[in-house]
Amino acid sequence: MNHAIIMGASSGIGREVARLLIERGWTVVLAARRQEPLEALRAMAPERVSVASIDVTGAEAPARLVQLFETMGRVDLYFHASGIGKVNRGLEADIETSTMMTNGVGFTRMIGTAYRYFARQGEGHIACITSVAGTKGLGPAPAYSATKAMQSTYLQALEQLAHSQRLRIGFTDIRPGFVDTPLLAANVRYPMLLDVTAVARTIVRAIARRSHVVIIDWRWAVLTAFWRRIPRWLWRRLRL
């Protein structure tokens, strides 16, 4: 594999994964809502890197992504790192709606477009940043945890669909915990905070291995395993 489209490459995990793939000699298209932050990455290898402005919540986003696929000619990996999330204890409607639009509607549009392209191509690999937040419904971030659960379920469903259609499409569901990126609120102390470069390296290894589900890191794997075992009557009484 050496040709990739990275959606959400302007910051955070997406940017760091993009940087590592470029260093490893990949030919990549970097896409994000804001094109300007992508220019520094393009400067690393202008002969192998191109950039595009795509807002996954826009109606034209699927068509723009199709153009990128067709321009590359062959794509081995579609990596989706576009997403938002905020603590919303007040259940502000705008926050919930925008989260649903980006992590729900935008995600489904882009992943569906990539799936259809790879089905025509005959093979491919779809890797996505979901979250350990999808393990349980989190009261402080209802829309975020709900959309992350949806994303993991959607990938699982597509994996089954691809197998039933005898398509050689691989899927990697990447579930990090708190990662030190601009997505996190400032002036808040987060437990078990992960370094973004270390997370990106783990992701690149997981993509190379075509892993199905990756929880980053072992501490979060243990915690989420514990979460799954908490009964509903007890979970609703927890203060998070």
PDB file of N, CA and C in Angstrom, residues 117-186:
ATOM      1  N   TYR A 117     -16.087   3.217  -4.078  1.00  0.00           N
ATOM      2  CA  TYR A 117     -14.916   3.296  -4.945  1.00  0.00           C
ATOM      3  C   TYR A 117     -14.100   2.009  -4.862  1.00  0.00           C
ATOM      4  N   PHE A 118     -13.840   1.557  -3.650  1.00  0.00           N
ATOM      5  CA  PHE A 118     -13.040   0.342  -3.491  1.00  0.00           C
ATOM      6  C   PHE A 118     -13.756  -0.888  -4.067  1.00  0.00           C
ATOM      7  N   ALA A 119     -15.087  -0.892  -4.002  1.00  0.00           N
ATOM      8  CA  ALA A 119     -15.845  -1.998  -4.597  1.00  0.00           C
ATOM      9  C   ALA A 119     -15.605  -2.038  -6.106  1.00  0.00           C
ATOM     10  N   ARG A 120     -15.569  -0.870  -6.738  1.00  0.00           N
ATOM     11  CA  ARG A 120     -15.301  -0.816  -8.179  1.00  0.00           C
ATOM     12  C   ARG A 120     -13.841  -1.138  -8.482  1.00  0.00           C
ATOM     13  N   GLN A 121     -12.954  -0.674  -7.626  1.00  0.00           N
ATOM     14  CA  GLN A 121     -11.523  -0.916  -7.834  1.00  0.00           C
ATOM     15  C   GLN A 121     -11.168  -2.380  -7.634  1.00  0.00           C
ATOM     16  N   GLY A 122     -11.925  -3.042  -6.764  1.00  0.00           N
ATOM     17  CA  GLY A 122     -11.688  -4.453  -6.497  1.00  0.00           C
ATOM     18  C   GLY A 122     -11.013  -4.730  -5.170  1.00  0.00           C
ATOM     19  N   GLU A 123     -10.464  -3.704  -4.530  1.00  0.00           N
ATOM     20  CA  GLU A 123      -9.839  -3.862  -3.222  1.00  0.00           C
ATOM     21  C   GLU A 123      -9.543  -2.492  -2.632  1.00  0.00           C
ATOM     22  N   GLY A 124      -9.220  -2.484  -1.354  1.00  0.00           N
ATOM     23  CA  GLY A 124      -8.894  -1.240  -0.677  1.00  0.00           C
ATOM     24  C   GLY A 124      -8.945  -1.411   0.827  1.00  0.00           C
ATOM     25  N   HIS A 125      -8.650  -0.333   1.530  1.00  0.00           N
ATOM     26  CA  HIS A 125      -8.582  -0.373   2.993  1.00  0.00           C
ATOM     27  C   HIS A 125      -9.172   0.925   3.534  1.00  0.00           C
ATOM     28  N   ILE A 126     -10.121   0.818   4.442  1.00  0.00           N
ATOM     29  CA  ILE A 126     -10.753   1.961   5.099  1.00  0.00           C
ATOM     30  C   ILE A 126     -10.377   1.926   6.570  1.00  0.00           C
ATOM     31  N   ALA A 127      -9.729   2.987   7.036  1.00  0.00           N
ATOM     32  CA  ALA A 127      -9.355   3.094   8.448  1.00  0.00           C
ATOM     33  C   ALA A 127      -9.955   4.373   9.014  1.00  0.00           C
ATOM     34  N   CYS A 128     -10.508   4.301  10.208  1.00  0.00           N
ATOM     35  CA  CYS A 128     -11.227   5.444  10.785  1.00  0.00           C
ATOM     36  C   CYS A 128     -10.873   5.633  12.246  1.00  0.00           C
ATOM     37  N   ILE A 129     -10.808   6.906  12.647  1.00  0.00           N
ATOM     38  CA  ILE A 129     -10.682   7.250  14.058  1.00  0.00           C
ATOM     39  C   ILE A 129     -12.081   7.297  14.644  1.00  0.00           C
ATOM     40  N   THR A 130     -12.392   6.353  15.530  1.00  0.00           N
ATOM     41  CA  THR A 130     -13.649   6.412  16.287  1.00  0.00           C
ATOM     42  C   THR A 130     -13.271   6.866  17.704  1.00  0.00           C
ATOM     43  N   SER A 131     -13.578   6.110  18.728  1.00  0.00           N
ATOM     44  CA  SER A 131     -13.187   6.509  20.082  1.00  0.00           C
ATOM     45  C   SER A 131     -13.623   5.460  21.090  1.00  0.00           C
ATOM     46  N   VAL A 132     -12.917   5.397  22.196  1.00  0.00           N
ATOM     47  CA  VAL A 132     -13.380   4.568  23.309  1.00  0.00           C
ATOM     48  C   VAL A 132     -14.681   5.133  23.878  1.00  0.00           C
ATOM     49  N   ALA A 133     -14.993   6.394  23.559  1.00  0.00           N
ATOM     50  CA  ALA A 133     -16.230   7.018  24.040  1.00  0.00           C
ATOM     51  C   ALA A 133     -17.465   6.310  23.512  1.00  0.00           C
ATOM     52  N   GLY A 134     -17.312   5.525  22.443  1.00  0.00           N
ATOM     53  CA  GLY A 134     -18.442   4.777  21.916  1.00  0.00           C
ATOM     54  C   GLY A 134     -18.766   3.517  22.694  1.00  0.00           C
ATOM     55  N   THR A 135     -17.971   3.217  23.717  1.00  0.00           N
ATOM     56  CA  THR A 135     -18.195   2.002  24.509  1.00  0.00           C
ATOM     57  C   THR A 135     -19.485   2.079  25.299  1.00  0.00           C
ATOM     58  N   LYS A 136     -19.766   3.244  25.881  1.00  0.00           N
ATOM     59  CA  LYS A 136     -20.977   3.465  26.685  1.00  0.00           C
ATOM     60  C   LYS A 136     -21.493   4.875  26.409  1.00  0.00           C
ATOM     61  N   GLY A 137     -22.757   5.101  26.696  1.00  0.00           N
ATOM     62  CA  GLY A 137     -23.300   6.448  26.588  1.00  0.00           C
ATOM     63  C   GLY A 137     -22.751   7.323  27.700  1.00  0.00           C
ATOM     64  N   LEU A 138     -22.041   8.383  27.333  1.00  0.00           N
ATOM     65  CA  LEU A 138     -21.403   9.255  28.318  1.00  0.00           C
ATOM     66  C   LEU A 138     -22.256  10.501  28.532  1.00  0.00           C
ATOM     67  N   GLY A 139     -22.761  10.675  29.746  1.00  0.00           N
ATOM     68  CA  GLY A 139     -23.623  11.805  30.067  1.00  0.00           C
ATOM     69  C   GLY A 139     -23.028  13.168  29.758  1.00  0.00           C
ATOM     70  N   PRO A 140     -21.728  13.402  30.010  1.00  0.00           N
ATOM     71  CA  PRO A 140     -21.153  14.714  29.719  1.00  0.00           C
ATOM     72  C   PRO A 140     -21.050  15.023  28.221  1.00  0.00           C
ATOM     73  N   ALA A 141     -21.113  13.998  27.370  1.00  0.00           N
ATOM     74  CA  ALA A 141     -20.963  14.214  25.916  1.00  0.00           C
ATOM     75  C   ALA A 141     -21.897  13.275  25.159  1.00  0.00           C
ATOM     76  N   PRO A 142     -23.205  13.521  25.227  1.00  0.00           N
ATOM     77  CA  PRO A 142     -24.175  12.578  24.646  1.00  0.00           C
ATOM     78  C   PRO A 142     -24.000  12.343  23.147  1.00  0.00           C
ATOM     79  N   ALA A 143     -23.976  13.414  22.357  1.00  0.00           N
ATOM     80  CA  ALA A 143     -23.886  13.248  20.909  1.00  0.00           C
ATOM     81  C   ALA A 143     -22.551  12.641  20.502  1.00  0.00           C
ATOM     82  N   TYR A 144     -21.484  13.029  21.188  1.00  0.00           N
ATOM     83  CA  TYR A 144     -20.165  12.510  20.843  1.00  0.00           C
ATOM     84  C   TYR A 144     -20.100  11.006  21.071  1.00  0.00           C
ATOM     85  N   SER A 145     -20.488  10.539  22.251  1.00  0.00           N
ATOM     86  CA  SER A 145     -20.409   9.109  22.530  1.00  0.00           C
ATOM     87  C   SER A 145     -21.366   8.321  21.636  1.00  0.00           C
ATOM     88  N   ALA A 146     -22.541   8.887  21.351  1.00  0.00           N
ATOM     89  CA  ALA A 146     -23.504   8.202  20.499  1.00  0.00           C
ATOM     90  C   ALA A 146     -22.984   8.061  19.069  1.00  0.00           C
ATOM     91  N   THR A 147     -22.395   9.133  18.530  1.00  0.00           N
ATOM     92  CA  THR A 147     -21.901   9.057  17.159  1.00  0.00           C
ATOM     93  C   THR A 147     -20.687   8.145  17.047  1.00  0.00           C
ATOM     94  N   LYS A 148     -19.876   8.091  18.084  1.00  0.00           N
ATOM     95  CA  LYS A 148     -18.722   7.201  18.036  1.00  0.00           C
ATOM     96  C   LYS A 148     -19.155   5.738  18.097  1.00  0.00           C
ATOM     97  N   ALA A 149     -20.197   5.450  18.859  1.00  0.00           N
ATOM     98  CA  ALA A 149     -20.752   4.095  18.863  1.00  0.00           C
ATOM     99  C   ALA A 149     -21.305   3.752  17.484  1.00  0.00           C
ATOM    100  N   MET A 150     -21.995   4.711  16.868  1.00  0.00           N
ATOM    101  CA  MET A 150     -22.534   4.502  15.530  1.00  0.00           C
ATOM    102  C   MET A 150     -21.431   4.210  14.530  1.00  0.00           C
ATOM    103  N   GLN A 151     -20.342   4.972  14.609  1.00  0.00           N
ATOM    104  CA  GLN A 151     -19.250   4.780  13.662  1.00  0.00           C
ATOM    105  C   GLN A 151     -18.677   3.369  13.748  1.00  0.00           C
ATOM    106  N   SER A 152     -18.447   2.886  14.960  1.00  0.00           N
ATOM    107  CA  SER A 152     -17.900   1.538  15.124  1.00  0.00           C
ATOM    108  C   SER A 152     -18.869   0.486  14.595  1.00  0.00           C
ATOM    109  N   THR A 153     -20.152   0.672  14.874  1.00  0.00           N
ATOM    110  CA  THR A 153     -21.157  -0.274  14.388  1.00  0.00           C
ATOM    111  C   THR A 153     -21.249  -0.233  12.869  1.00  0.00           C
ATOM    112  N   TYR A 154     -21.156   0.954  12.294  1.00  0.00           N
ATOM    113  CA  TYR A 154     -21.234   1.108  10.840  1.00  0.00           C
ATOM    114  C   TYR A 154     -20.064   0.386  10.170  1.00  0.00           C
ATOM    115  N   LEU A 155     -18.867   0.556  10.709  1.00  0.00           N
ATOM    116  CA  LEU A 155     -17.702  -0.129  10.146  1.00  0.00           C
ATOM    117  C   LEU A 155     -17.854  -1.641  10.243  1.00  0.00           C
ATOM    118  N   GLN A 156     -18.374  -2.110  11.359  1.00  0.00           N
ATOM    119  CA  GLN A 156     -18.597  -3.544  11.527  1.00  0.00           C
ATOM    120  C   GLN A 156     -19.600  -4.059  10.498  1.00  0.00           C
ATOM    121  N   ALA A 157     -20.652  -3.265  10.260  1.00  0.00           N
ATOM    122  CA  ALA A 157     -21.661  -3.649   9.281  1.00  0.00           C
ATOM    123  C   ALA A 157     -21.071  -3.700   7.870  1.00  0.00           C
ATOM    124  N   LEU A 158     -20.258  -2.704   7.524  1.00  0.00           N
ATOM    125  CA  LEU A 158     -19.653  -2.690   6.195  1.00  0.00           C
ATOM    126  C   LEU A 158     -18.658  -3.838   6.024  1.00  0.00           C
ATOM    127  N   GLU A 159     -17.985  -4.195   7.094  1.00  0.00           N
ATOM    128  CA  GLU A 159     -17.059  -5.320   7.033  1.00  0.00           C
ATOM    129  C   GLU A 159     -17.813  -6.602   6.696  1.00  0.00           C
ATOM    130  N   GLN A 160     -18.968  -6.778   7.327  1.00  0.00           N
ATOM    131  CA  GLN A 160     -19.795  -7.942   7.021  1.00  0.00           C
ATOM    132  C   GLN A 160     -20.328  -7.878   5.592  1.00  0.00           C
ATOM    133  N   LEU A 161     -20.759  -6.682   5.175  1.00  0.00           N
ATOM    134  CA  LEU A 161     -21.282  -6.501   3.828  1.00  0.00           C
ATOM    135  C   LEU A 161     -20.221  -6.813   2.778  1.00  0.00           C
ATOM    136  N   ALA A 162     -19.013  -6.299   2.987  1.00  0.00           N
ATOM    137  CA  ALA A 162     -17.933  -6.548   2.038  1.00  0.00           C
ATOM    138  C   ALA A 162     -17.624  -8.040   1.937  1.00  0.00           C
ATOM    139  N   HIS A 163     -17.637  -8.716   3.071  1.00  0.00           N
ATOM    140  CA  HIS A 163     -17.361 -10.158   3.066  1.00  0.00           C
ATOM    141  C   HIS A 163     -18.442 -10.908   2.314  1.00  0.00           C
ATOM    142  N   SER A 164     -19.696 -10.525   2.529  1.00  0.00           N
ATOM    143  CA  SER A 164     -20.801 -11.216   1.849  1.00  0.00           C
ATOM    144  C   SER A 164     -20.780 -10.959   0.346  1.00  0.00           C
ATOM    145  N   GLN A 165     -20.233  -9.809  -0.059  1.00  0.00           N
ATOM    146  CA  GLN A 165     -20.124  -9.475  -1.477  1.00  0.00           C
ATOM    147  C   GLN A 165     -18.787  -9.900  -2.077  1.00  0.00           C
ATOM    148  N   ARG A 166     -17.983 -10.575  -1.271  1.00  0.00           N
ATOM    149  CA  ARG A 166     -16.679 -11.085  -1.697  1.00  0.00           C
ATOM    150  C   ARG A 166     -15.775  -9.968  -2.221  1.00  0.00           C
ATOM    151  N   LEU A 167     -15.801  -8.865  -1.499  1.00  0.00           N
ATOM    152  CA  LEU A 167     -14.955  -7.730  -1.834  1.00  0.00           C
ATOM    153  C   LEU A 167     -13.722  -7.728  -0.945  1.00  0.00           C
ATOM    154  N   ARG A 168     -12.605  -7.419  -1.520  1.00  0.00           N
ATOM    155  CA  ARG A 168     -11.354  -7.380  -0.747  1.00  0.00           C
ATOM    156  C   ARG A 168     -11.152  -5.967  -0.177  1.00  0.00           C
ATOM    157  N   ILE A 169     -12.048  -5.605   0.740  1.00  0.00           N
ATOM    158  CA  ILE A 169     -11.958  -4.306   1.405  1.00  0.00           C
ATOM    159  C   ILE A 169     -11.698  -4.558   2.889  1.00  0.00           C
ATOM    160  N   GLY A 170     -10.597  -4.027   3.387  1.00  0.00           N
ATOM    161  CA  GLY A 170     -10.277  -4.162   4.799  1.00  0.00           C
ATOM    162  C   GLY A 170     -10.764  -2.960   5.592  1.00  0.00           C
ATOM    163  N   PHE A 171     -10.994  -3.160   6.879  1.00  0.00           N
ATOM    164  CA  PHE A 171     -11.481  -2.093   7.749  1.00  0.00           C
ATOM    165  C   PHE A 171     -10.670  -2.091   9.035  1.00  0.00           C
ATOM    166  N   THR A 172     -10.303  -0.901   9.484  1.00  0.00           N
ATOM    167  CA  THR A 172      -9.619  -0.746  10.767  1.00  0.00           C
ATOM    168  C   THR A 172     -10.324   0.327  11.579  1.00  0.00           C
ATOM    169  N   ASP A 173     -10.872  -0.086  12.710  1.00  0.00           N
ATOM    170  CA  ASP A 173     -11.587   0.790  13.643  1.00  0.00           C
ATOM    171  C   ASP A 173     -10.604   1.168  14.747  1.00  0.00           C
ATOM    172  N   ILE A 174     -10.200   2.428  14.774  1.00  0.00           N
ATOM    173  CA  ILE A 174      -9.170   2.895  15.701  1.00  0.00           C
ATOM    174  C   ILE A 174      -9.830   3.662  16.838  1.00  0.00           C
ATOM    175  N   ARG A 175      -9.675   3.197  18.061  1.00  0.00           N
ATOM    176  CA  ARG A 175     -10.376   3.756  19.209  1.00  0.00           C
ATOM    177  C   ARG A 175      -9.391   4.293  20.251  1.00  0.00           C
ATOM    178  N   PRO A 176      -8.981   5.526  20.118  1.00  0.00           N
ATOM    179  CA  PRO A 176      -8.108   6.109  21.145  1.00  0.00           C
ATOM    180  C   PRO A 176      -8.902   6.638  22.331  1.00  0.00           C
ATOM    181  N   GLY A 177      -8.197   6.868  23.425  1.00  0.00           N
ATOM    182  CA  GLY A 177      -8.778   7.591  24.551  1.00  0.00           C
ATOM    183  C   GLY A 177      -8.479   9.064  24.379  1.00  0.00           C
ATOM    184  N   PHE A 178      -8.198   9.761  25.475  1.00  0.00           N
ATOM    185  CA  PHE A 178      -7.855  11.178  25.384  1.00  0.00           C
ATOM    186  C   PHE A 178      -6.480  11.333  24.735  1.00  0.00           C
ATOM    187  N   VAL A 179      -6.429  12.120  23.663  1.00  0.00           N
ATOM    188  CA  VAL A 179      -5.175  12.370  22.952  1.00  0.00           C
ATOM    189  C   VAL A 179      -4.892  13.865  23.015  1.00  0.00           C
ATOM    190  N   ASP A 180      -3.634  14.201  23.237  1.00  0.00           N
ATOM    191  CA  ASP A 180      -3.230  15.598  23.384  1.00  0.00           C
ATOM    192  C   ASP A 180      -3.279  16.307  22.027  1.00  0.00           C
ATOM    193  N   THR A 181      -4.479  16.779  21.650  1.00  0.00           N
ATOM    194  CA  THR A 181      -4.705  17.473  20.391  1.00  0.00           C
ATOM    195  C   THR A 181      -5.564  18.714  20.649  1.00  0.00           C
ATOM    196  N   PRO A 182      -5.674  19.605  19.661  1.00  0.00           N
ATOM    197  CA  PRO A 182      -6.507  20.805  19.841  1.00  0.00           C
ATOM    198  C   PRO A 182      -7.985  20.510  20.066  1.00  0.00           C
ATOM    199  N   LEU A 183      -8.425  19.266  19.809  1.00  0.00           N
ATOM    200  CA  LEU A 183      -9.827  18.926  20.023  1.00  0.00           C
ATOM    201  C   LEU A 183     -10.210  19.007  21.500  1.00  0.00           C
ATOM    202  N   LEU A 184      -9.251  18.766  22.385  1.00  0.00           N
ATOM    203  CA  LEU A 184      -9.534  18.792  23.810  1.00  0.00           C
ATOM    204  C   LEU A 184      -9.652  20.228  24.313  1.00  0.00           C
ATOM    205  N   ALA A 185     -10.523  20.419  25.282  1.00  0.00           N
ATOM    206  CA  ALA A 185     -10.716  21.752  25.855  1.00  0.00           C
ATOM    207  C   ALA A 185      -9.469  22.185  26.614  1.00  0.00           C
ATOM    208  N   ALA A 186      -9.168  23.455  26.532  1.00  0.00           N
ATOM    209  CA  ALA A 186      -8.008  23.994  27.245  1.00  0.00           C
ATOM    210  C   ALA A 186      -8.292  24.079  28.744  1.00  0.00           C
TER     211      ALA A 186
END
